[in-house]
Short mmCIF file of C-alpha atoms and ligand atoms in Angstrom, two decimals:
data_model
loop_
_atom_site.label_atom_id
_atom_site.label_comp_id
_atom_site.label_asym_id
_atom_site.label_seq_id
_atom_site.Cartn_x
_atom_site.Cartn_y
_atom_site.Cartn_z
CA MET A 437 0.00 0.00 0.00
CA ALA A 438 2.85 2.37 0.89
CA ALA A 439 4.59 1.66 -2.42
CA GLY A 440 1.39 2.50 -4.30
CA PHE A 441 1.39 5.98 -2.79
CA GLY A 442 5.13 6.43 -3.14
CA LEU A 443 5.47 6.84 0.62
CA SER A 444 7.41 5.12 3.34
CA ALA A 445 5.34 2.85 5.57
CA GLN A 446 5.90 5.24 8.48
CA ASP A 447 4.63 8.29 6.61
CA LEU A 448 1.63 6.40 5.27
CA LEU A 449 0.72 5.18 8.77
CA ARG A 450 1.00 8.67 10.24
CA GLY A 451 -1.12 10.07 7.39
CA ILE A 452 -3.84 7.44 7.75
CA LEU A 453 -3.94 7.34 11.53
CA GLY A 454 -3.68 11.09 12.17
CA SER A 455 -6.36 12.14 14.68
CA PRO A 456 -7.22 14.96 17.12
CA HIS A 457 -5.78 12.75 19.87
CA GLY A 458 -2.51 12.31 18.04
CA VAL A 459 -0.85 9.25 16.63
CA LYS A 460 2.13 7.28 17.83
CA VAL A 461 4.21 4.99 15.65
CA THR A 462 6.85 2.98 17.51
CA ASN A 463 9.95 1.52 15.84
CA THR A 464 10.32 0.96 12.09
CA PRO A 465 9.82 -1.94 9.66
CA ALA A 466 13.58 -2.49 9.73
CA THR A 467 13.70 -2.92 13.50
CA GLY A 468 10.43 -4.72 14.13
CA LEU A 469 9.37 -6.60 10.97
CA GLU A 470 5.73 -6.98 12.01
CA LEU A 471 3.09 -4.23 12.29
CA PHE A 472 0.80 -4.23 15.33
CA LEU A 473 -2.10 -1.78 15.70
CA SER A 474 -4.24 -0.67 18.60
CA PRO A 475 -7.98 -1.43 18.14
CA SER A 476 -8.85 2.16 17.15
CA ALA A 477 -5.99 2.19 14.60
CA GLN A 478 -7.19 -1.13 13.13
CA VAL A 479 -10.62 0.36 12.45
CA VAL A 480 -9.13 3.40 10.68
CA LEU A 481 -6.74 1.35 8.54
CA ALA A 482 -9.50 -1.08 7.53
CA ARG A 483 -11.74 1.83 6.54
CA PHE A 484 -8.98 3.55 4.59
CA SER A 485 -8.07 0.38 2.67
CA GLY A 486 -11.70 -0.19 1.68
CA LEU A 487 -11.44 -3.66 3.21
CA PRO A 488 -13.61 -3.86 6.34
CA ARG A 489 -12.45 -7.45 6.75
CA LEU A 490 -8.76 -6.48 6.75
CA PRO A 491 -8.13 -7.76 10.31
CA VAL A 492 -9.63 -11.09 9.22
CA LEU A 493 -7.62 -11.26 6.03
CA LEU A 494 -4.44 -10.32 7.88
CA PRO A 495 -5.08 -11.77 11.35
CA ASN A 496 -1.70 -10.78 12.71
CA LEU A 497 -2.60 -7.15 12.08
CA ALA A 498 -5.35 -7.47 14.68
CA ALA A 499 -3.32 -9.61 17.08
CA PRO A 500 -3.10 -7.89 20.47
CA HIS A 501 0.37 -7.03 21.68
CA SER A 502 1.12 -6.68 25.38
CA ARG A 503 3.30 -3.61 24.78
CA LEU A 504 0.64 -1.74 22.82
CA VAL A 505 -1.41 0.44 25.17
CA ASP A 506 -5.12 0.64 24.36
CA ASP A 507 -6.17 4.27 24.85
CA GLU A 508 -7.55 7.11 22.75
CA VAL A 509 -4.30 7.57 20.85
CA ARG A 510 -4.13 5.56 17.66
CA ARG A 511 -1.03 3.50 18.01
CA ALA A 512 1.03 1.51 15.58
CA ALA A 513 4.19 -0.39 16.47
CA TRP A 514 6.73 -2.54 14.67
CA TYR A 515 7.74 -5.41 16.91
CA GLY A 516 9.25 -8.82 16.31
CA PRO A 517 6.74 -11.42 15.05
CA CYS A 518 5.11 -13.51 17.76
CA GLY A 519 5.46 -16.69 15.71
CA ALA A 520 7.98 -18.35 13.40
CA TRP A 521 8.31 -16.72 9.97
CA VAL A 522 10.12 -17.45 6.71
CA GLY A 523 10.81 -15.68 3.45
CA ALA A 524 8.20 -16.55 0.81
CA CYS A 525 9.26 -18.84 -2.04
CA PRO A 526 10.69 -16.36 -4.63
CA PRO A 527 9.40 -18.12 -7.80
CA CYS A 528 5.93 -18.24 -6.24
CA THR A 529 5.94 -14.55 -5.22
CA ALA A 530 8.42 -13.04 -7.65
CA ARG A 531 6.58 -9.78 -8.34
CA ALA A 532 6.26 -8.94 -4.65
CA TRP A 533 10.00 -9.09 -3.90
CA ARG A 534 11.86 -5.77 -3.99
CA PRO A 535 15.59 -5.16 -3.63
CA GLY A 536 16.47 -5.25 0.06
CA GLN A 537 12.84 -5.85 1.05
CA GLY A 538 11.68 -9.42 1.43
CA VAL A 539 8.26 -11.01 1.47
CA LEU A 540 7.86 -12.61 4.85
CA VAL A 541 5.16 -15.16 5.64
CA TYR A 542 4.07 -17.26 8.59
CA PRO A 543 4.53 -20.92 7.65
CA GLY A 544 1.95 -22.13 10.17
CA ALA A 545 1.80 -25.88 10.71
CA ALA A 546 3.48 -26.98 7.47
CA GLY A 547 4.04 -24.02 5.13
CA HIS A 548 7.83 -24.12 5.34
CA VAL A 549 8.37 -26.13 2.14
CA CYS A 550 7.47 -25.25 -1.44
CA ARG A 551 7.16 -28.68 -3.03
CA ARG A 552 6.57 -27.17 -6.46
CA HIS A 553 9.97 -25.47 -6.46
CA ARG A 554 11.60 -27.96 -4.06
CA ARG A 555 12.74 -25.50 -1.41
CA TRP A 556 12.86 -25.52 2.38
CA LEU A 557 12.18 -21.85 3.15
CA LEU A 558 14.45 -20.02 5.59
CA ALA A 559 14.16 -16.79 7.55
CA HIS A 560 16.01 -13.85 6.00
CA THR A 561 14.57 -10.33 6.01
CA GLU A 562 16.16 -8.91 2.88
CA ARG A 563 16.81 -11.65 0.36
CA PRO A 564 15.37 -15.04 -0.56
CA ALA A 565 16.91 -17.81 1.50
CA SER A 566 16.10 -21.49 1.15
CA ILE A 567 17.60 -24.96 1.06
CA PRO A 568 17.28 -26.70 -2.31
CA LEU A 569 15.73 -30.13 -1.84
CA GLN A 570 16.65 -31.78 -5.15
CA THR A 571 19.11 -34.06 -3.35
CA LEU A 572 16.81 -34.61 -0.37
CA PRO A 573 13.77 -36.37 -1.84
CA GLU A 574 12.84 -37.94 1.50
CA VAL A 575 12.22 -34.43 2.87
CA LEU A 576 9.81 -33.64 0.05
CA ALA A 577 8.02 -36.95 0.58
CA ALA A 578 7.80 -36.27 4.33
CA HIS A 579 6.32 -32.84 3.68
CA ARG A 580 3.62 -34.32 1.47
CA ARG A 581 2.65 -36.68 4.31
CA HIS A 582 2.97 -33.89 6.86
CA ALA A 583 0.54 -31.70 4.88
CA ALA A 584 -1.90 -34.63 4.71
CA LEU A 585 -1.60 -35.09 8.48
CA VAL A 586 -2.34 -31.39 9.04
CA ARG A 587 -5.47 -31.69 6.90
CA ALA A 588 -6.67 -34.87 8.59
CA HIS A 589 -5.73 -34.47 12.26
CA PRO A 590 -7.20 -31.64 14.37
CA ARG A 591 -4.17 -31.68 16.67
CA ALA A 592 -1.51 -32.22 14.02
CA GLU A 593 0.81 -29.53 15.42
CA GLN A 594 0.79 -31.16 18.84
CA VAL A 595 1.31 -34.61 17.32
CA VAL A 596 4.33 -33.38 15.35
CA SER A 597 5.67 -31.60 18.43
CA LEU A 598 5.49 -34.83 20.43
CA ALA A 599 7.12 -36.78 17.58
CA ALA A 600 9.92 -34.18 17.49
CA ALA A 601 10.48 -34.72 21.22
CA VAL A 602 10.73 -38.47 20.59
CA VAL A 603 13.35 -37.98 17.89
CA TRP A 604 15.17 -35.42 20.03
CA SER A 605 15.41 -37.97 22.87
CA TRP A 606 17.28 -40.20 20.42
CA GLN A 607 19.49 -37.37 19.15
CA VAL A 608 20.76 -36.48 22.61
CA GLN A 609 21.65 -40.13 23.11
CA GLY A 610 24.10 -40.01 20.26
CA TRP A 611 22.05 -40.68 17.17
CA ASN A 612 23.73 -37.86 15.30
CA PHE A 613 26.47 -40.42 14.58
CA GLU A 614 23.96 -42.80 13.09
CA ARG A 615 24.21 -43.95 9.45
CA VAL A 616 21.00 -42.53 7.94
CA TRP A 617 21.44 -39.11 9.55
CA GLN A 618 25.13 -39.03 8.64
CA ASP A 619 24.20 -39.57 5.00
CA ARG A 620 21.50 -36.89 5.13
CA ALA A 621 23.84 -34.47 6.91
CA ARG A 622 26.37 -34.93 4.10
CA ARG A 623 23.78 -34.01 1.47
CA LEU A 624 22.61 -31.10 3.62
CA THR A 625 26.13 -29.72 3.96
CA ALA A 626 26.53 -29.94 0.18
CA ALA A 627 23.20 -28.11 -0.35
CA THR A 628 23.92 -25.34 2.17
CA GLY A 629 27.70 -25.00 1.98
CA CYS A 630 27.82 -25.25 5.79
CA THR A 631 29.76 -27.63 7.98
CA SER A 632 28.15 -30.76 9.37
CA ALA A 633 28.14 -29.26 12.88
CA ALA A 634 26.04 -26.34 11.67
CA VAL A 635 23.39 -28.39 9.84
CA VAL A 636 22.89 -31.17 12.42
CA PRO A 637 20.82 -29.03 14.87
CA HIS A 638 18.52 -27.86 12.05
CA ALA A 639 14.97 -29.22 11.90
CA LEU A 640 15.46 -30.57 8.39
CA LEU A 641 17.88 -33.31 9.46
CA THR A 642 15.32 -35.24 11.50
CA TYR A 643 12.20 -34.09 9.67
CA PRO A 644 11.46 -37.37 7.80
CA GLU A 645 11.68 -39.45 11.00
CA THR A 646 9.61 -36.88 12.91
CA ILE A 647 6.80 -37.09 10.38
CA VAL A 648 6.93 -40.90 10.26
CA ILE A 649 6.44 -41.06 14.03
CA ALA A 650 3.78 -38.33 14.02
CA ARG A 651 1.73 -40.27 11.46
CA LEU A 652 2.04 -43.48 13.44
CA LEU A 653 1.12 -41.95 16.81
CA GLY A 654 -1.68 -39.91 15.27
CA ASP A 655 -3.24 -42.94 13.59
CA PRO A 656 -6.41 -43.94 15.54
CA ARG A 657 -6.09 -47.53 14.31
CA TRP A 658 -2.62 -47.85 15.85
CA GLN A 659 -3.81 -46.20 19.05
CA GLN A 660 -6.60 -48.78 19.25
CA ARG A 661 -4.19 -51.60 18.48
CA LEU A 662 -1.76 -50.50 21.22
CA ARG A 663 -4.54 -50.17 23.77
CA ALA A 664 -5.69 -53.69 22.95
CA ALA A 665 -2.12 -55.01 23.21
CA THR A 666 -1.65 -53.32 26.57
CA THR A 667 -4.80 -54.94 27.88
CA THR A 668 -4.01 -58.44 26.63
CA THR A 669 -0.20 -58.66 26.84
CA GLY A 670 0.89 -55.78 29.07
CA THR A 671 2.55 -52.39 28.64
CA ALA A 672 6.04 -53.73 27.97
CA ALA A 673 4.84 -55.92 25.10
CA ALA A 674 2.84 -53.03 23.63
CA ALA A 675 5.91 -50.79 23.85
CA THR A 676 8.02 -53.39 22.05
CA MET A 677 5.38 -53.70 19.33
CA LEU A 678 5.35 -49.92 18.88
CA LEU A 679 9.14 -49.63 18.77
CA LYS A 680 9.46 -52.46 16.26
CA GLU A 681 6.93 -50.73 14.02
CA ILE A 682 8.73 -47.38 14.35
CA GLY A 683 12.07 -49.07 13.65
CA ARG A 684 10.63 -50.65 10.52
CA ARG A 685 9.16 -47.38 9.27
CA VAL A 686 12.29 -45.27 9.90
CA ASP A 687 14.61 -47.93 8.49
CA ARG A 688 16.34 -48.67 11.81
CA PRO A 689 15.51 -52.33 12.56
CA TRP A 690 17.77 -52.23 15.66
CA LEU A 691 15.68 -49.50 17.30
CA ALA A 692 13.64 -51.61 19.75
CA ASP A 693 16.67 -53.50 21.10
CA TRP A 694 18.73 -50.33 21.36
CA LEU A 695 16.08 -48.40 23.28
CA ALA A 696 15.46 -51.37 25.57
CA ALA A 697 19.18 -51.34 26.42
CA CYS A 698 19.04 -47.58 27.00
CA THR A 699 16.12 -48.00 29.38
CA ARG A 700 17.95 -50.68 31.35
CA ILE A 701 21.00 -48.49 31.98
CA GLY A 702 19.20 -45.15 32.15
CA SER A 703 17.93 -43.32 35.20
CA ARG A 704 14.42 -43.86 36.51
CA GLU A 705 13.69 -40.13 36.05
CA ALA A 706 14.72 -40.27 32.37
CA ALA A 707 12.43 -43.26 31.81
CA ARG A 708 9.59 -41.48 33.60
CA THR A 709 9.79 -38.42 31.35
CA ASP A 710 10.53 -40.28 28.09
CA PRO A 711 7.98 -38.87 25.60
CA LEU A 712 7.23 -42.18 23.89
CA GLN A 713 6.79 -44.11 27.13
CA ARG A 714 4.58 -41.40 28.59
CA TRP A 715 2.45 -41.27 25.45
CA LEU A 716 2.03 -45.03 25.48
CA LEU A 717 0.91 -45.07 29.10
CA LYS A 718 -1.48 -42.18 28.60
CA SER A 719 -2.91 -43.76 25.46
CA ALA A 720 -3.44 -47.04 27.34
CA ASP A 721 -5.29 -45.08 30.03
CA GLY A 722 -7.62 -43.67 27.39
CA ALA A 723 -6.29 -40.08 27.53
CA ASN A 724 -7.08 -37.75 24.67
CA GLY A 725 -6.81 -34.09 23.72
CA ASP A 726 -4.08 -31.98 25.31
CA ALA A 727 -3.44 -34.63 27.95
CA LEU A 728 -2.45 -37.22 25.34
CA TRP A 729 -0.14 -34.95 23.33
CA SER A 730 1.60 -32.89 26.01
CA VAL A 731 5.35 -33.38 26.51
CA HIS A 732 7.17 -33.26 29.84
CA GLN A 733 9.23 -30.07 30.01
CA SER A 734 12.51 -31.91 30.51
CA ALA A 735 11.93 -33.99 27.38
CA ALA A 736 10.73 -31.31 24.93
CA ARG A 737 12.86 -30.54 21.90
CA PRO A 738 14.54 -27.14 22.48
CA THR A 739 13.00 -24.53 20.22
CA GLY A 740 16.21 -22.50 20.12
CA TYR A 741 18.91 -23.50 17.64
CA SER A 742 21.73 -22.60 20.04
CA ASN A 743 20.31 -24.85 22.77
CA ARG A 744 20.27 -27.76 20.35
CA ALA A 745 23.74 -26.98 19.04
CA ARG A 746 25.16 -27.17 22.57
CA PHE A 747 24.12 -30.80 22.76
CA LEU A 748 24.85 -31.98 19.28
CA THR A 749 28.27 -30.60 18.45
CA ASP A 750 31.74 -31.17 19.78
CA ARG A 751 32.88 -27.81 18.40
CA ARG A 752 32.48 -24.59 20.39
CA SER A 753 28.77 -23.99 19.94
CA ARG A 754 29.25 -20.21 19.64
CA PHE A 755 31.13 -20.66 16.37
CA VAL A 756 28.57 -23.16 15.15
CA VAL A 757 25.72 -20.74 15.89
CA GLU A 758 27.51 -17.90 14.10
CA GLU A 759 28.01 -20.06 11.03
CA ALA A 760 24.40 -21.20 11.09
CA LYS A 761 23.14 -17.66 11.57
CA ALA A 762 25.06 -16.48 8.52
CA ALA A 763 23.33 -19.21 6.50
CA SER A 764 19.86 -18.37 7.94
CA LEU A 765 19.67 -21.77 9.66
CA THR A 766 18.83 -20.48 13.14
CA GLY A 767 15.28 -19.24 12.50
CA GLY A 768 12.27 -20.33 10.50
CA TRP A 769 9.86 -23.19 11.00
CA GLU A 770 10.25 -25.54 13.95
CA PRO A 771 8.24 -28.67 14.82
CA TRP A 772 6.62 -27.32 17.93
CA ALA A 773 3.05 -26.66 18.85
CA ALA A 774 1.45 -23.54 20.29
CA PRO A 775 2.08 -22.86 24.00
CA ARG A 776 -1.35 -24.27 24.82
CA ALA A 777 -0.16 -27.69 23.78
CA VAL A 778 3.35 -27.49 25.20
CA PRO A 779 3.16 -25.38 28.34
CA ASP A 780 6.80 -25.84 29.23
CA ASP A 781 8.38 -25.11 25.86
CA ALA A 782 11.26 -23.09 27.29
CA MET A 783 13.61 -25.77 28.54
CA PRO A 784 16.71 -24.94 30.55
CA VAL A 785 19.82 -26.58 29.18
CA THR A 786 20.72 -27.91 32.60
CA VAL A 787 17.58 -30.03 32.56
CA LEU A 788 18.41 -31.42 29.16
CA ALA A 789 21.73 -32.67 30.43
CA ASP A 790 19.87 -35.26 32.49
CA THR A 791 18.24 -36.61 29.36
CA ALA A 792 21.56 -36.67 27.56
CA ARG A 793 23.00 -38.90 30.24
CA LEU A 794 20.29 -41.52 29.66
CA CYS A 795 22.78 -43.46 27.59
CA ARG A 796 25.37 -42.79 24.97
CA LEU A 797 25.78 -44.52 21.67
CA GLY A 798 28.93 -46.29 22.74
CA ASP A 799 27.26 -47.73 25.82
CA VAL A 800 25.04 -50.14 23.95
CA GLY A 801 26.46 -50.46 20.44
CA GLY A 802 24.43 -51.90 17.62
CA VAL A 803 23.84 -48.60 15.86
CA GLN A 804 25.12 -48.58 12.33
ZN1 ZN B 1033 7.52 -21.97 -4.86
#
């Protein structure tokens, strides 16, 4: 709209919102990225644009912000987005891109991949940034299944968040040295030009396994089957059945034996908070809704790249984070649900260390 009038966004806002009570515009698009408006300012902007439904069409415009005071003054403020964002796929939105000014979008549950142009979209404010997926076909296939899960399951985000916690529990036990992920990390380093240490904490590396597990746990037929197995043969047998099925689907036939060994040598607390074990017990008890899909705070996958890097790299994590930041690998989409589903999403690193000690790869062997 500002470009159409040949004005800066700030001048346009001041012109539109000007009132006898004054107008206050805080920050700039360069410092805040996202525009938030007070209720009175929303009404004026919607009227000016000729789109009474503007707050519906652009819901974030009408999102309340705790720092925006609601009084008679029409207020606009540029603050950081409240959710994950990525740069739009350039071939899909070519006309909207301008030099030094990107087109930023909220990926939501699964909008972080353009399958048509085979790109994993990254977060960069000024230029298109993405990971080409031509050499990572399993990621494209996983995204197709992920999108289907989002369409079919009302709690898909929570299911994926739980599945991510399951995979994370394996990563902190040393799975980053495992054959399938090593191979994928090699292709990812070639696609990004980054070192292996910088790509391993990124969500893409474990995305296919995360979606496989999410589909399995979110399948009502498998939930029914596990409940029946728990009743007839006991929880341990049901857990083994589930792990064997996961191992088959993620191409790690050793999974059930390996995790059983981990459980034997791990702490009781680690076993108590293990996301898969907890889900199995809750499912057997007939839990549903938030109760079924919540993750214990000490087992949740860290949402921050730097927190993950601290666990997964032997190099000084500060250098790893700097490298990843330069390649736009530290932001963007993450497999986590809204705070409602995961109330304890902010996980202190010191808590994670307990999970990491559950067992190490070398303790049990058998991983290829
Ligand atoms: Zn595209």
